[in-house]
Amino acid sequence: MVWVKSLRVQSPFRTPSRLVHNAVQQIGNRPPSVFEIRSSPNKGLGVFATKEIPRDGLIMRDPLVFRIEHGEDPVQRYLRFTMLPGTTQRAILGLAARQNAKESLAVAKKVRVALGENDWDLVTKIRHFLFEDKKLADDIAKVVHLEDVITTNAHGIYPDNNSVGGLFLNAARINHSCIPNAEPKLSTDDEDKVLRANRDIEAGEEITASYIVHIQPRKARQKLLSLDGWDFTCKCPACDTSHPFSHSHEQRLQAFDRLCLDSDMDGKNVDLKHGGAWSYAALEQAADKTQGRIELLDGHHSLRNFSRQLYLRAFGIAIAKYRMRRLRSDLEDTIKCLEVVIESDKDWYGENHIITRHHKEHYDRLQRGEMSGV
Ligand SMILES: C[S@@+](CC[C@H](N)C(=O)[O-])C[C@H]1O[C@@H](n2cnc3c(N)ncnc32)[C@H](O)[C@@H]1O
């Protein structure tokens, strides 16, 4: 048993009682009130709305059941997994697993090295303690299965930078769409996965989220979904070229891409605060292009969230313009952009986060007509 203790020291649960509590809560929960999990054509299981959910409405608050640590090898991870309650282990192993034989084989090789070739002592201990001395091949298959489940289902944890991600039993059933109707809320004080609607959702509709940065044309998205470990062909309306919606959405994303390539400010390290080497006319042009990009994103519910960075950019450009000419209209633009940025700060980080507070201070100073420190 000594080795188990030392393994715990190497890779402890940060809050074991909470994780166990979460898992028990999850398993013993009443049926969720706004969604159900059922079959989704061509995609295995999926999550469906059982009643209307308004835009911004809460879809789920799903507890973390297993944390994925940085730098942990698959065997260590499996050992930690076996310390979860049996019901949670079974629920996790029942999640969808990757079908990519090549990748599974690569993991199996890694596991074999960890189990067999480097440390015979560890093999013996694992076989006796965890696997009741079954064949090594069985042991490897179990570890590989867990890795496959993790690759297919893990979600990011915000704002935790120490973990790679985590498993959430309900959120794991959410299928991908390049035009998702749900988004994770990032500013949670705890580790629950909180999802909410980014548009009104009707009863019976499938709830989808995006597994990738979907603000790119179809070809680029499909490459990510097929090669980036996801290994599936996306069947969402934006990817299905026979769907009437697919063409207009593709045009929007291509127009966005073109404006990015066109934008004079991109890729150059411009000190916007002081206008850098930019003339007022060049700043005006950059402001127009940024505005064009914002309009393209704000025009679709699934892209709106990406416009935050552009509002920040527009804010920087407006300030640079104001510094040059002190025009009231530029100051008004600055204030308008900052209002949007602060609203999204609250969403992303929360009301009291240092970034939200920092932007609010700027805002108050600008309202008072003070430019120092802005
Ligand atoms: C996190 S799981 C989602 C839940 C899964 N459908 C299930 O049955 O548990 C991810 C897997 O679902 C399938 N999937 C998700 N979104 C899809 C999509 N847009 N098109 C096709 N398959 C999809 C893929 O097999 C993918 O590896």
Coordinates of C-alpha atoms and ligand atoms in Angstrom, one line a residue:
M1 CA 0.0 0.0 0.0
V2 CA 3.0 2.3 0.5
W3 CA 3.3 2.8 -3.2
V4 CA -0.3 3.9 -3.5
K5 CA 0.3 6.6 -1.0
S6 CA 3.4 7.9 -2.8
L7 CA 1.4 7.9 -6.0
R8 CA -1.2 10.0 -4.4
V9 CA 1.5 12.5 -3.4
Q10 CA 2.6 12.7 -6.9
S11 CA -0.8 13.2 -8.3
P12 CA -3.3 14.0 -5.7
F13 CA -7.0 14.9 -6.1
R14 CA -7.0 18.6 -5.3
T15 CA -10.3 18.3 -3.5
P16 CA -11.1 14.6 -3.2
S17 CA -14.2 15.1 -1.0
R18 CA -15.8 17.5 -3.5
L19 CA -15.1 15.3 -6.5
V20 CA -16.6 12.3 -4.7
H21 CA -19.5 14.4 -3.6
N22 CA -20.0 15.7 -7.2
A23 CA -20.0 12.2 -8.6
V24 CA -22.5 11.0 -6.1
Q25 CA -24.7 14.0 -6.7
Q26 CA -24.5 13.4 -10.4
I27 CA -25.5 9.8 -10.2
G28 CA -28.3 10.4 -7.7
N29 CA -29.6 13.5 -9.4
R30 CA -33.2 14.0 -10.3
P31 CA -33.8 13.9 -14.1
P32 CA -32.5 17.2 -15.5
S33 CA -35.3 19.7 -16.1
V34 CA -34.5 21.3 -19.5
F35 CA -32.7 18.6 -21.4
E36 CA -32.7 14.8 -22.0
I37 CA -30.1 12.5 -23.4
R38 CA -31.2 10.4 -26.4
S39 CA -30.2 9.1 -29.7
S40 CA -29.2 11.7 -32.4
P41 CA -29.2 10.5 -36.0
N42 CA -25.7 9.6 -37.2
K43 CA -24.1 11.0 -34.1
G44 CA -24.7 8.4 -31.4
L45 CA -26.3 10.0 -28.3
G46 CA -27.0 13.7 -28.0
V47 CA -28.6 16.2 -25.7
F48 CA -32.0 17.6 -26.5
A49 CA -34.1 20.4 -25.0
T50 CA -37.2 19.1 -23.3
K51 CA -38.7 22.6 -23.1
E52 CA -38.1 26.1 -24.6
I53 CA -34.9 27.6 -23.4
P54 CA -34.6 31.4 -23.9
R55 CA -31.4 33.0 -25.2
D56 CA -28.8 33.2 -22.3
G57 CA -31.0 30.7 -20.4
L58 CA -29.2 28.1 -18.3
I59 CA -29.0 24.6 -20.0
M60 CA -27.0 22.7 -17.5
R61 CA -24.7 23.0 -14.5
D62 CA -22.8 19.8 -14.7
P63 CA -20.3 18.8 -12.0
L64 CA -16.7 17.8 -12.7
V65 CA -16.3 14.1 -12.1
F66 CA -12.7 13.5 -13.2
R67 CA -9.9 16.0 -13.6
I68 CA -7.2 15.5 -16.3
E69 CA -3.9 16.6 -14.9
H70 CA -1.0 18.1 -16.9
G71 CA 1.9 15.8 -17.5
E72 CA 0.3 12.7 -16.0
D73 CA 1.0 9.5 -17.8
P74 CA -1.9 7.2 -18.8
V75 CA -1.1 4.7 -16.1
Q76 CA -1.0 7.2 -13.3
R77 CA -4.3 8.6 -14.6
Y78 CA -5.9 5.2 -14.6
L79 CA -4.8 4.5 -11.0
R80 CA -6.4 7.8 -9.9
F81 CA -9.5 6.8 -11.9
T82 CA -9.8 3.5 -10.0
M83 CA -10.2 5.5 -6.8
L84 CA -13.5 7.0 -7.9
P85 CA -16.7 5.4 -6.7
G86 CA -17.7 2.4 -8.8
T87 CA -20.8 4.0 -10.2
T88 CA -18.8 7.0 -11.5
Q89 CA -16.2 4.7 -13.0
R90 CA -18.9 2.8 -14.9
A91 CA -20.6 6.0 -16.0
I92 CA -17.3 7.4 -17.4
L93 CA -16.4 4.1 -19.2
G94 CA -19.9 4.2 -20.7
L95 CA -19.1 7.5 -22.5
A96 CA -18.3 7.4 -26.2
A97 CA -14.8 6.3 -27.0
R98 CA -12.6 7.2 -30.0
Q99 CA -12.6 4.8 -32.8
N100 CA -9.2 5.8 -34.2
A101 CA -7.2 2.5 -34.1
K102 CA -4.0 4.2 -35.0
E103 CA -4.2 6.6 -32.1
S104 CA -5.3 3.9 -29.7
L105 CA -2.3 1.9 -30.7
A106 CA 0.0 4.8 -30.0
V107 CA -1.5 5.1 -26.5
A108 CA -1.2 1.4 -26.0
K109 CA 2.5 1.6 -26.8
K110 CA 3.0 4.4 -24.4
V111 CA 1.2 2.4 -21.7
R112 CA 3.2 -0.7 -22.5
V113 CA 6.4 1.4 -21.9
A114 CA 5.0 2.7 -18.6
L115 CA 3.8 -0.7 -17.5
G116 CA 6.2 -3.2 -18.9
E117 CA 9.5 -2.0 -20.2
N118 CA 10.6 0.6 -17.7
D119 CA 9.4 -0.5 -14.4
W120 CA 8.7 -4.1 -13.7
D121 CA 8.1 -3.3 -10.1
L122 CA 5.2 -1.1 -11.0
V123 CA 3.7 -3.8 -13.3
T124 CA 3.6 -6.3 -10.5
K125 CA 2.0 -3.8 -8.2
I126 CA -0.6 -2.8 -10.6
R127 CA -1.5 -6.3 -11.6
H128 CA -1.8 -7.4 -8.0
F129 CA -3.5 -4.3 -6.6
L130 CA -5.7 -3.1 -9.4
F131 CA -6.2 -5.7 -12.0
E132 CA -6.4 -8.8 -9.7
D133 CA -3.5 -10.2 -11.6
K134 CA -5.2 -10.6 -15.0
K135 CA -3.2 -10.6 -18.2
L136 CA -1.1 -7.5 -19.0
A137 CA -3.0 -7.1 -22.3
D138 CA -6.3 -6.7 -20.4
D139 CA -4.6 -4.0 -18.2
I140 CA -3.4 -2.1 -21.2
A141 CA -6.8 -2.3 -22.8
K142 CA -8.4 -0.7 -19.8
V143 CA -6.0 2.1 -19.6
V144 CA -6.3 2.7 -23.4
H145 CA -10.1 2.7 -23.1
L146 CA -10.0 5.4 -20.5
E147 CA -7.6 7.4 -22.6
D148 CA -10.0 7.1 -25.6
V149 CA -12.9 8.2 -23.5
I150 CA -10.9 11.2 -22.3
T151 CA -9.8 12.2 -25.8
T152 CA -13.4 12.0 -27.1
N153 CA -15.1 13.7 -24.2
A154 CA -12.9 16.0 -22.1
H155 CA -13.8 19.6 -21.8
G156 CA -11.7 22.5 -20.8
I157 CA -11.9 23.8 -17.2
Y158 CA -12.0 27.6 -16.7
P159 CA -10.1 29.4 -15.4
D160 CA -7.9 26.5 -14.2
N161 CA -4.7 26.6 -16.0
N162 CA -3.1 23.7 -14.1
S163 CA -5.4 21.0 -15.6
V164 CA -5.7 20.0 -19.1
G165 CA -9.5 19.5 -18.7
G166 CA -12.1 17.4 -17.1
L167 CA -14.9 14.9 -17.7
F168 CA -18.5 16.0 -17.1
L169 CA -21.1 13.2 -17.6
N170 CA -23.9 15.2 -19.2
A171 CA -21.8 17.8 -21.1
A172 CA -19.9 14.8 -22.6
R173 CA -23.1 13.9 -24.5
I174 CA -23.3 17.2 -26.3
N175 CA -22.5 16.9 -30.0
H176 CA -20.6 19.4 -32.0
S177 CA -22.0 21.9 -34.4
C178 CA -20.2 24.6 -36.4
I179 CA -23.3 26.8 -35.6
P180 CA -23.8 25.8 -32.0
N181 CA -26.8 27.0 -30.0
A182 CA -25.0 26.6 -26.6
E183 CA -21.9 27.9 -25.2
P184 CA -20.0 27.3 -22.0
K185 CA -20.0 30.1 -19.4
L186 CA -16.5 30.8 -18.5
S187 CA -16.8 32.7 -15.3
T188 CA -17.7 30.1 -12.8
D189 CA -16.4 30.2 -9.3
D190 CA -16.5 26.5 -9.0
E191 CA -15.6 23.7 -11.5
D192 CA -19.1 22.9 -12.8
K193 CA -19.5 23.0 -16.5
V194 CA -22.1 25.7 -17.0
L195 CA -23.8 25.8 -20.5
R196 CA -26.3 28.4 -21.7
A197 CA -28.2 29.1 -24.8
N198 CA -26.8 31.6 -27.3
R199 CA -30.2 31.9 -29.0
D200 CA -33.8 30.8 -28.2
I201 CA -34.0 27.0 -28.3
E202 CA -37.2 25.2 -29.0
A203 CA -38.4 22.1 -27.2
G204 CA -37.1 19.0 -29.0
E205 CA -34.2 20.7 -30.6
E206 CA -30.7 19.2 -30.2
I207 CA -28.4 21.2 -28.0
T208 CA -25.0 21.6 -29.6
A209 CA -21.7 23.2 -28.7
S210 CA -18.5 23.8 -30.8
Y211 CA -15.4 21.6 -30.2
I212 CA -13.2 23.9 -32.2
V213 CA -12.8 27.6 -33.1
H214 CA -15.5 27.6 -35.7
I215 CA -15.0 31.1 -37.0
Q216 CA -13.3 29.8 -40.1
P217 CA -14.4 28.5 -43.5
R218 CA -15.8 25.0 -43.9
K219 CA -12.6 23.4 -45.3
A220 CA -10.5 24.6 -42.4
R221 CA -13.1 23.5 -39.8
Q222 CA -13.4 20.1 -41.4
K223 CA -9.6 19.6 -41.3
L224 CA -9.7 20.3 -37.5
L225 CA -12.6 17.9 -36.9
S226 CA -11.1 15.1 -38.9
L227 CA -7.4 15.4 -38.0
D228 CA -7.3 17.0 -34.6
G229 CA -8.1 13.9 -32.7
W230 CA -11.8 14.3 -33.3
D231 CA -11.9 12.0 -36.2
F232 CA -15.4 12.5 -37.5
T233 CA -17.1 14.1 -40.4
C234 CA -19.3 17.0 -39.2
K235 CA -22.9 16.7 -40.1
C236 CA -24.1 20.1 -39.0
P237 CA -26.1 22.4 -41.3
A238 CA -23.1 24.6 -41.9
C239 CA -21.0 21.7 -43.2
D240 CA -23.8 19.9 -45.1
T241 CA -23.5 21.6 -48.5
S242 CA -27.0 20.5 -49.5
H243 CA -28.5 22.4 -46.6
P244 CA -30.0 25.8 -47.7
F245 CA -28.2 27.6 -44.8
S246 CA -24.7 26.3 -45.5
H247 CA -24.0 28.6 -48.5
S248 CA -24.8 31.9 -46.9
H249 CA -22.9 31.0 -43.7
E250 CA -19.9 30.0 -45.7
Q251 CA -20.0 33.3 -47.5
R252 CA -20.1 35.2 -44.2
L253 CA -17.0 33.3 -43.0
Q254 CA -15.1 33.8 -46.2
A255 CA -15.9 37.5 -46.2
F256 CA -14.7 37.7 -42.6
D257 CA -11.5 35.9 -43.6
R258 CA -10.9 38.3 -46.5
L259 CA -11.4 41.3 -44.2
C260 CA -8.8 39.8 -41.8
L261 CA -6.3 39.4 -44.6
D262 CA -7.0 43.0 -45.8
S263 CA -6.8 44.6 -42.4
D264 CA -3.7 46.9 -42.3
M265 CA -3.4 46.5 -38.6
D266 CA -3.3 42.8 -38.4
G267 CA 0.1 41.1 -38.0
K268 CA 1.8 44.4 -37.3
N269 CA 2.8 45.5 -33.9
V270 CA 1.0 48.8 -33.8
D271 CA 1.1 50.8 -30.6
L272 CA -2.5 51.9 -30.8
K273 CA -2.4 53.9 -27.7
H274 CA -0.2 56.5 -29.4
G275 CA -1.3 55.9 -33.0
G276 CA 2.2 54.4 -33.7
A277 CA 3.3 55.4 -37.2
W278 CA -0.3 55.4 -38.4
S279 CA -1.9 58.4 -40.0
Y280 CA -5.4 59.4 -39.0
A281 CA -6.6 58.2 -42.4
A282 CA -5.0 54.8 -41.9
L283 CA -6.6 54.5 -38.5
E284 CA -10.0 55.4 -40.0
Q285 CA -9.6 52.7 -42.6
A286 CA -8.6 50.1 -39.9
A287 CA -11.7 51.2 -37.9
D288 CA -14.0 50.6 -40.9
K289 CA -12.6 47.1 -41.5
T290 CA -12.8 46.3 -37.8
Q291 CA -16.4 47.5 -37.8
G292 CA -17.1 45.3 -40.9
R293 CA -15.7 42.3 -39.2
I294 CA -17.8 43.0 -36.0
E295 CA -21.0 43.2 -38.1
L296 CA -20.3 39.9 -39.8
L297 CA -19.8 38.2 -36.4
D298 CA -22.7 39.9 -34.7
G299 CA -24.9 38.9 -37.6
H300 CA -25.0 35.3 -36.4
H301 CA -25.8 34.0 -33.0
S302 CA -23.0 31.3 -33.1
L303 CA -20.3 33.9 -33.9
R304 CA -21.2 36.7 -31.7
N305 CA -19.0 35.7 -28.9
F306 CA -15.9 36.1 -31.1
S307 CA -16.5 39.8 -31.6
R308 CA -15.2 40.7 -28.1
Q309 CA -11.5 40.9 -29.3
L310 CA -12.6 43.1 -32.2
Y311 CA -14.5 45.5 -29.9
L312 CA -11.2 45.7 -27.9
R313 CA -9.4 46.5 -31.1
A314 CA -12.0 49.1 -32.1
F315 CA -11.6 50.6 -28.7
G316 CA -7.8 50.9 -29.2
I317 CA -8.2 52.4 -32.7
A318 CA -10.8 55.0 -31.4
I319 CA -8.5 56.0 -28.6
A320 CA -5.6 56.4 -31.0
K321 CA -7.8 58.6 -33.2
Y322 CA -9.0 60.7 -30.2
R323 CA -5.4 61.3 -29.1
M324 CA -4.6 62.6 -32.5
R325 CA -7.5 65.0 -33.1
R326 CA -9.4 65.2 -29.9
L327 CA -12.7 64.8 -31.8
R328 CA -15.8 64.3 -29.7
S329 CA -17.0 61.5 -32.1
D330 CA -13.9 59.5 -31.5
L331 CA -14.3 59.8 -27.7
E332 CA -17.9 58.6 -28.1
D333 CA -16.8 55.6 -30.2
T334 CA -14.2 54.8 -27.5
I335 CA -16.9 54.8 -24.8
K336 CA -19.3 52.8 -26.9
C337 CA -16.7 50.1 -27.5
L338 CA -15.7 50.0 -23.9
E339 CA -19.3 49.5 -22.8
V340 CA -19.6 46.4 -25.0
V341 CA -16.2 45.1 -23.8
I342 CA -17.2 45.5 -20.1
E343 CA -20.5 43.6 -20.7
S344 CA -18.6 40.7 -22.2
D345 CA -15.9 40.9 -19.5
K346 CA -18.7 40.3 -17.0
D347 CA -19.8 37.2 -19.0
W348 CA -16.3 35.9 -19.5
Y349 CA -14.6 36.7 -16.3
G350 CA -17.2 37.9 -13.8
E351 CA -18.1 41.3 -12.3
N352 CA -15.1 41.5 -9.9
H353 CA -12.4 40.1 -12.1
I354 CA -9.2 42.3 -12.4
I355 CA -9.8 42.7 -16.2
T356 CA -13.4 43.8 -15.7
R357 CA -12.4 46.2 -13.0
H358 CA -9.5 47.6 -15.1
H359 CA -11.8 48.3 -18.0
K360 CA -14.4 49.9 -15.7
E361 CA -11.8 52.2 -14.3
H362 CA -10.9 53.3 -17.9
Y363 CA -14.5 53.8 -18.6
D364 CA -15.0 56.0 -15.6
R365 CA -12.0 58.1 -16.4
L366 CA -13.1 58.6 -20.0
Q367 CA -16.5 59.6 -18.9
R368 CA -14.9 62.3 -16.7
G369 CA -12.8 63.4 -19.8
E370 CA -9.5 62.2 -18.2
M371 CA -7.1 60.6 -20.6
S372 CA -4.2 59.8 -18.2
G373 CA -3.5 56.1 -17.8
V374 CA -6.0 55.2 -20.5
Ligands
LIG1 C1 -18.3 14.2 -26.9 S1 -19.0 12.9 -27.8 C2 -20.6 13.5 -28.0 C3 -21.6 12.5 -27.6 C4 -21.7 11.2 -28.4 N1 -22.5 11.4 -29.6 C5 -22.2 10.1 -27.6 O1 -22.9 9.2 -28.2 O2 -21.9 10.0 -26.4 C6 -18.2 13.2 -29.3 C7 -18.5 12.2 -30.4 O3 -19.8 12.4 -30.9 C8 -19.8 12.3 -32.4 N2 -20.2 13.6 -32.9 C9 -20.3 14.7 -32.2 N3 -20.6 15.8 -33.0 C10 -20.8 15.3 -34.3 C11 -21.1 15.8 -35.5 N4 -21.4 17.1 -35.7 N5 -21.2 15.0 -36.6 C12 -20.9 13.7 -36.5 N6 -20.6 13.1 -35.3 C13 -20.5 13.9 -34.2 C14 -18.4 11.9 -32.8 O4 -18.3 10.5 -32.9 C15 -17.6 12.4 -31.6 O5 -16.3 11.7 -31.5

